[in-house]
Tab-separated table of C-alpha atoms in Angstrom:
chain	number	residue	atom	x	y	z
U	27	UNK	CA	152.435	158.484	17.959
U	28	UNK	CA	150.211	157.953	21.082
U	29	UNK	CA	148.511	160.673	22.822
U	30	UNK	CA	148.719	160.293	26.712
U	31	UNK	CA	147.306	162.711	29.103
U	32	UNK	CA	147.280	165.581	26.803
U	33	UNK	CA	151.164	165.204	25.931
U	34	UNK	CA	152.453	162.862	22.429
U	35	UNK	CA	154.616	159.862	23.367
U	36	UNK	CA	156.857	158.690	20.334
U	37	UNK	CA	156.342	154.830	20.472
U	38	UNK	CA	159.386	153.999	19.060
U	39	UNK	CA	161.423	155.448	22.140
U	40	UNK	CA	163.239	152.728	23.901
U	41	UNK	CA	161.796	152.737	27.618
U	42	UNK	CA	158.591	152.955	25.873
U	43	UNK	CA	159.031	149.196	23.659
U	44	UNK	CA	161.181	148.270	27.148
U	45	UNK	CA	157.763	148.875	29.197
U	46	UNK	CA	155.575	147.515	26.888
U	47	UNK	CA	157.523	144.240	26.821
U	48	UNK	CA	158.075	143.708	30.366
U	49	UNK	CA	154.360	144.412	31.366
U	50	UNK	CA	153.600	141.397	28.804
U	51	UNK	CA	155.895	139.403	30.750
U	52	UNK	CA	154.649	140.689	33.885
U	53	UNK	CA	150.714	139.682	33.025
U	54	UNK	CA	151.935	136.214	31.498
U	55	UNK	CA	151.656	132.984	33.057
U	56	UNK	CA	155.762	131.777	33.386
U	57	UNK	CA	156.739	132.722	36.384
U	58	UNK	CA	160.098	132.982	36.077
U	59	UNK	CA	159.439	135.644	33.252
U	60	UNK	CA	157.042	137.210	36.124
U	61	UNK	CA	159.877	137.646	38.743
U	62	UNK	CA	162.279	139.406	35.891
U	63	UNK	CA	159.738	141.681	34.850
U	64	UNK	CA	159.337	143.036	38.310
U	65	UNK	CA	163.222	143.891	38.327
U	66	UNK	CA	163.481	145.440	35.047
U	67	UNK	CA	160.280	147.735	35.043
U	68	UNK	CA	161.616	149.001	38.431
U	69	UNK	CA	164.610	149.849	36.094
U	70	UNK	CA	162.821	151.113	33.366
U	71	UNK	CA	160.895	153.773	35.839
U	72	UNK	CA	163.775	154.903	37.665
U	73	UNK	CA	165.631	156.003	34.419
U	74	UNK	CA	162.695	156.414	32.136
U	75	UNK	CA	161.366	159.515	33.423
U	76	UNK	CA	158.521	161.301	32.565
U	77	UNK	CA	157.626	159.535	29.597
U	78	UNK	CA	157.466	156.422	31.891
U	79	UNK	CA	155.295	158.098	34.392
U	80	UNK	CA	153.231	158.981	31.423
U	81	UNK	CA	152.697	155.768	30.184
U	82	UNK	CA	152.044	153.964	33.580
U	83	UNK	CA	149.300	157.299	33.882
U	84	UNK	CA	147.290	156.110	31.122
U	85	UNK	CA	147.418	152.577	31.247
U	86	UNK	CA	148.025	151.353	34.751
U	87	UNK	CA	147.644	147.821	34.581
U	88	UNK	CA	151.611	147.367	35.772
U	89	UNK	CA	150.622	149.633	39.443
U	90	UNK	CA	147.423	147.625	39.793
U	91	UNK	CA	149.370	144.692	39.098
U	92	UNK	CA	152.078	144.883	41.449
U	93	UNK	CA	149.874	146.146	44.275
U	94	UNK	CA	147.490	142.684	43.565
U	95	UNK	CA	150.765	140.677	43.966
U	96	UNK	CA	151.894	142.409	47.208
U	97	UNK	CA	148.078	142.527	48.607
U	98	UNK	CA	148.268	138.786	47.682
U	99	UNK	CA	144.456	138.985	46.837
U	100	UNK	CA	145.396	135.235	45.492
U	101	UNK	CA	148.151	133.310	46.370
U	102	UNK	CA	151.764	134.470	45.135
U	103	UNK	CA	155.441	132.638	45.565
U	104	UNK	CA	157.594	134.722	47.858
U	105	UNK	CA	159.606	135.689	45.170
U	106	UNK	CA	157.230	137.414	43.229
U	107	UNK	CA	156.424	138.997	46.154
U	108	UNK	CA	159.104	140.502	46.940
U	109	UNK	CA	160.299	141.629	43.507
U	110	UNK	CA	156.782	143.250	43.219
U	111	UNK	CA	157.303	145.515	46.877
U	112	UNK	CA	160.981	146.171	45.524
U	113	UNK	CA	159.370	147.599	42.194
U	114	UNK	CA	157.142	149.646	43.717
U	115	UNK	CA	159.690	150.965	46.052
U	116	UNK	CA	161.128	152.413	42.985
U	117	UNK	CA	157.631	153.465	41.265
U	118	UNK	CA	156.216	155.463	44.385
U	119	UNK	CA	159.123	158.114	43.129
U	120	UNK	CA	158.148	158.211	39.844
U	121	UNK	CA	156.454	161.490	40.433
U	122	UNK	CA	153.249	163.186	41.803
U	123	UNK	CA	150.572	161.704	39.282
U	124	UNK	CA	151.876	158.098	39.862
U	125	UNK	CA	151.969	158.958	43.807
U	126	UNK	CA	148.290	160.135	43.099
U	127	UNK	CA	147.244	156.870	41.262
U	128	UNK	CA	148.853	154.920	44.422
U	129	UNK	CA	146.970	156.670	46.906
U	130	UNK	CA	143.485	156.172	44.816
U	131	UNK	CA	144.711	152.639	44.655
U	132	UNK	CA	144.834	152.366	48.967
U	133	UNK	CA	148.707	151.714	48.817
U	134	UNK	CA	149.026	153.303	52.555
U	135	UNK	CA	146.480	150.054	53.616
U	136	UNK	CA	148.152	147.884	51.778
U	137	UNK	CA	151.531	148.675	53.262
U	138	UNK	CA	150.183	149.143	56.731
U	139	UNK	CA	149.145	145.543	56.094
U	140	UNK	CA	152.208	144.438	54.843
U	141	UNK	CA	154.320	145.431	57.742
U	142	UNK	CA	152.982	142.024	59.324
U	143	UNK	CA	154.107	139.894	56.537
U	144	UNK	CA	156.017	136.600	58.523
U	145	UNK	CA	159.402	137.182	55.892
U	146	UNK	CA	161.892	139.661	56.702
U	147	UNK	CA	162.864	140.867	53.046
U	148	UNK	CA	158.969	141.703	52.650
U	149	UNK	CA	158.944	143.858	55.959
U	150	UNK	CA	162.036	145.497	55.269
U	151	UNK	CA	160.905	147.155	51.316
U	152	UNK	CA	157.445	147.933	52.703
U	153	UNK	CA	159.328	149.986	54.568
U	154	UNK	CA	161.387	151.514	52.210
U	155	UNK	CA	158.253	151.867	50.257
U	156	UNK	CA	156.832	153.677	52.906
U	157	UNK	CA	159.370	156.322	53.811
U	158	UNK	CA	159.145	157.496	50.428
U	159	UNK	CA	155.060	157.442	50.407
U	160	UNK	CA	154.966	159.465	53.898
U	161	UNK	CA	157.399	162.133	52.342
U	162	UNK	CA	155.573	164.427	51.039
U	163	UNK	CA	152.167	163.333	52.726
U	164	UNK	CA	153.038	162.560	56.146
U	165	UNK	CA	150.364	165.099	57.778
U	166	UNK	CA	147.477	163.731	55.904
U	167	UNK	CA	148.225	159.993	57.177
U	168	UNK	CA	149.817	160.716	60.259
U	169	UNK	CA	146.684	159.710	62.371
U	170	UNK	CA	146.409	156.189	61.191
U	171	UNK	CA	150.240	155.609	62.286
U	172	UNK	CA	150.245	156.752	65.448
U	173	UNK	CA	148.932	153.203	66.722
U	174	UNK	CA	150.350	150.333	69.195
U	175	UNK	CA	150.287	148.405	67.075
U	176	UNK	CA	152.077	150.618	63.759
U	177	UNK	CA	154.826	150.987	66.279
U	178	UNK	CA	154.998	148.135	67.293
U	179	UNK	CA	155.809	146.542	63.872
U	180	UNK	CA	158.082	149.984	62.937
U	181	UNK	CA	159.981	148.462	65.869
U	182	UNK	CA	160.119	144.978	64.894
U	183	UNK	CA	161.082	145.785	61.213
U	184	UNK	CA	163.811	147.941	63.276
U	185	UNK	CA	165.208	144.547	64.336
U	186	UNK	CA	165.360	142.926	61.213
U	187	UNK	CA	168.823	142.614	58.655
U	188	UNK	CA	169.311	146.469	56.946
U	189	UNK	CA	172.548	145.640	55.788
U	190	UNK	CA	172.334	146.343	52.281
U	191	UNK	CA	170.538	149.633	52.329
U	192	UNK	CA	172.038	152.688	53.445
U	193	UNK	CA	169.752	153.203	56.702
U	194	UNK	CA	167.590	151.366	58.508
U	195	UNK	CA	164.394	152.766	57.119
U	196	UNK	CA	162.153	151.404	59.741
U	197	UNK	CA	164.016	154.069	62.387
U	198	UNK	CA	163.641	156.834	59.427
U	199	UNK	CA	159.897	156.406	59.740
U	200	UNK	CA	159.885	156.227	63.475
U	201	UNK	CA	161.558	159.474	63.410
U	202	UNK	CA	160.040	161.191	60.622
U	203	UNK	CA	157.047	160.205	62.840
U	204	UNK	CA	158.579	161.450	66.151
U	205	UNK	CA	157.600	158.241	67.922
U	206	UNK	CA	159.940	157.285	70.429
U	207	UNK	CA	162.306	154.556	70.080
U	208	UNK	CA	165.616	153.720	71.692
U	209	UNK	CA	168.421	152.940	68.634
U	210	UNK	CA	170.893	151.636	71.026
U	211	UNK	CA	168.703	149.433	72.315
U	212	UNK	CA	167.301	148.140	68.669
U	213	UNK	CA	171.384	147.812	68.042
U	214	UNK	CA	172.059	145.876	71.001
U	215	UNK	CA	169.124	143.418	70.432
U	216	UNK	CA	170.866	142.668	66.795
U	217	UNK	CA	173.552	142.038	68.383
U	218	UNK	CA	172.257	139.709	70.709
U	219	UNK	CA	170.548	138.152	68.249
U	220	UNK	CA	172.988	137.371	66.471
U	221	UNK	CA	175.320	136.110	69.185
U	222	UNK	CA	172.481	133.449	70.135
U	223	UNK	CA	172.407	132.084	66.526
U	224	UNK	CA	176.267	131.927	66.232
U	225	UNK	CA	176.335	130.285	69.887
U	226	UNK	CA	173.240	127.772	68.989
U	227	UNK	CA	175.814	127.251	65.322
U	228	UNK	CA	177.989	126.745	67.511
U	229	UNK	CA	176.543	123.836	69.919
U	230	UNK	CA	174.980	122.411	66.781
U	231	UNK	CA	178.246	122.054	65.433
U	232	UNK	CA	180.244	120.764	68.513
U	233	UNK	CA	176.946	118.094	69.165
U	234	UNK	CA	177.280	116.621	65.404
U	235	UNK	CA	180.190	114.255	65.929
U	236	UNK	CA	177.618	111.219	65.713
U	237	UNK	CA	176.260	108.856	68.611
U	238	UNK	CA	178.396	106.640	70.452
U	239	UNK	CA	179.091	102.529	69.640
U	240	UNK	CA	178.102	101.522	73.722
């Protein structure tokens, strides 16, 4: 049995040998490994509880991990990237003493920086991320969002593909943080967007019949 923060964790329970493998994958060197590892400990801590939260608690090396990865403190493959925001999009949930460790560990600045990131998928789970951070703590980090240039980027990542998630968590935050944004016109500029690339398809497509003989 190990003793964590005062409570007794029986080693032998699944999510707890699950955890413990995928954070040796997660600190190894294959990268493919790396990538999976990201996936399946955001599994592990979305179904593993409080016995989860109580393991990450006492030995945090997966948080401080992922947040290296996403802070890209050294240089990281997309992909690892982005499996390592879409992890902790699951782990800021976990509960109040992993949103503590988060917060000790500057996640709101790392986020914050993140919004500028040049890839789409990146801008869109720091977002996600963030809507869950702000929650429950939106008054004490309020004044550090209510910038030009924060809204500017909650408006850009308004523009970009939300297909696959239920909202469009970048106009959550804008009104969880009552700045004012138009969603008709963030809808009509997809729209347009997306009529220019199907037009420029289009032309590319009609234009590719080869040069002539003369």
């Amino acid at each position: 049995m190990n003793r964590l923060i005062g409570k007794e964790i029986d080693s032998s329970a699944p999510y707890f040998i699950a955890l413990q493998s995928e954070t040796k994958r997660l600190l190894g060197a294959n990268m493919g490994l790396r990538i999976r590892a990201c996936t399946e400990i955001g599994h592990i801590v979305y179904h593993g509880g409080e016995l989860v939260q109580t393991v990450l608690s006492n030995d945090p090396r997966v948080i401080d991990q992922f947040l290296s990865i996403v802070r890209a403190e050294k240089p990281h493959p997309l992909p690892l990237q982005v499996a390592a925001i879409r992890a902790l999009s699951v782990i800021v949930r976990a509960g109040p003493i992993i949103q503590e460790m988060l917060e000790a560990r500057g996640l709101m600045d790392i986020l914050l920086a993140t919004l500028k990131h040049p890839d789409e998928e990146m801008r869109v789970y720091t977002c996600h991320t963030l809507l869950f951070f702000l929650i429950k703590s939106i008054d004490k980090y309020a004044p550090s969002l209510y910038t030009a240039e924060v809204q500017g980027q909650l408006r850009r990542a308004a523009l970009d593909d939300w297909t696959f998630f239920q909202y469009n968590d970048a106009e959550e935050l804008m009104k969880l943080l009552e700045i004012p944004y138009d969603p008709y016109l963030v809808s009509g500029c997809i729209q347009s967007a997306k009529g220019k690339q199907d037009r420029g398809m289009s032309v590319s497509s009609q234009g590719s019949g080869g040069f002539d003989d003369d």
